[in-house]
XYZ file of C-alpha atoms in Angstrom:
103
model
C -20.892 12.509 -36.635
C -23.437 13.710 -34.127
C -24.966 17.093 -34.641
C -24.933 19.713 -31.899
C -28.687 19.275 -31.545
C -28.196 15.723 -30.150
C -25.906 16.853 -27.295
C -27.779 17.244 -23.978
C -27.970 20.765 -22.569
C -26.333 19.764 -19.255
C -23.363 18.096 -20.995
C -19.938 19.104 -19.606
C -16.830 18.141 -21.539
C -13.930 16.614 -19.607
C -13.865 15.091 -16.157
C -14.619 18.133 -14.024
C -16.952 17.110 -11.222
C -16.461 13.368 -11.800
C -15.542 11.369 -8.689
C -12.844 8.886 -9.671
C -12.849 6.965 -6.379
C -13.680 7.273 -2.710
C -11.230 6.338 0.005
C -10.824 6.715 3.745
C -7.042 6.695 3.294
C -6.156 9.312 0.668
C -7.602 12.793 0.913
C -6.694 15.206 -1.874
C -6.957 18.942 -1.314
C -9.904 20.541 -3.094
C -7.511 22.954 -4.825
C -5.195 20.117 -5.829
C -2.285 21.570 -3.886
C -1.719 18.801 -1.358
C -2.454 15.202 -0.487
C -3.107 13.789 2.966
C -3.017 10.195 4.164
C -5.436 9.714 7.045
C -5.243 13.450 7.783
C -1.427 13.690 7.706
C -0.035 15.900 4.933
C 2.274 13.950 2.634
C 4.787 16.816 2.705
C 5.107 16.325 6.480
C 5.807 12.632 5.958
C 8.566 13.411 3.466
C 10.231 16.314 5.283
C 10.230 14.625 8.698
C 11.921 11.504 7.354
C 9.157 9.163 8.474
C 10.108 5.505 8.021
C 8.396 3.073 5.680
C 7.124 1.158 8.708
C 5.504 4.274 10.146
C 3.780 5.095 6.850
C 2.638 1.467 6.587
C 1.170 1.662 10.104
C -0.585 4.919 9.212
C -2.095 3.479 6.031
C -3.049 0.062 7.395
C -3.783 0.709 11.075
C -4.810 4.355 10.802
C -2.177 5.607 13.233
C 1.556 5.660 13.751
C 2.636 2.805 15.932
C 5.063 0.065 16.704
C 3.679 -2.361 14.152
C 4.555 -6.009 14.390
C 7.282 -7.113 16.746
C 10.413 -8.470 15.096
C 10.226 -12.120 14.140
C 11.999 -14.480 16.454
C 15.283 -15.707 15.041
C 15.114 -19.109 13.442
C 18.550 -20.093 12.180
C 18.476 -22.581 9.343
C 21.540 -24.705 8.568
C 21.325 -24.054 4.833
C 24.129 -22.289 3.020
C 24.475 -23.553 -0.538
C 25.420 -20.191 -1.995
C 22.306 -20.159 -4.207
C 19.547 -18.144 -2.534
C 16.841 -19.937 -4.534
C 17.976 -23.324 -3.257
C 18.326 -21.972 0.283
C 14.777 -20.563 0.269
C 13.313 -23.765 -1.149
C 15.107 -25.923 1.423
C 14.289 -23.506 4.244
C 10.592 -23.522 3.404
C 10.614 -27.309 3.288
C 12.090 -27.352 6.801
C 9.697 -24.714 8.180
C 6.504 -25.960 6.497
C 5.636 -28.576 9.137
C 6.320 -26.090 11.946
C 4.050 -23.484 10.331
C 1.342 -26.058 9.581
C 1.742 -26.091 5.805
C 0.905 -29.299 3.952
C 1.638 -30.462 0.404
C -0.888 -29.295 -2.173
């Protein structure tokens, strides 16, 4: 065991004053009472019923916005009843259109 004489004088136990991370997105309150995402208090996001898409836009784009437009409908004639088979067959049909090639 180390003796008290080997402990530096400026030693502080615990994590007080230690910066865990830096971020432009999350901004904790100095007193630990609130959290803001890009300047918007998280309590406001919860109480106003902000949608997932709006929060995503705030986190990724830095502002509330429309986000991506809805994808254009692309009906696929696949209905086996097994979603795994449908997805596999659908991807095989869409791969050439999207420019995917075999590995």
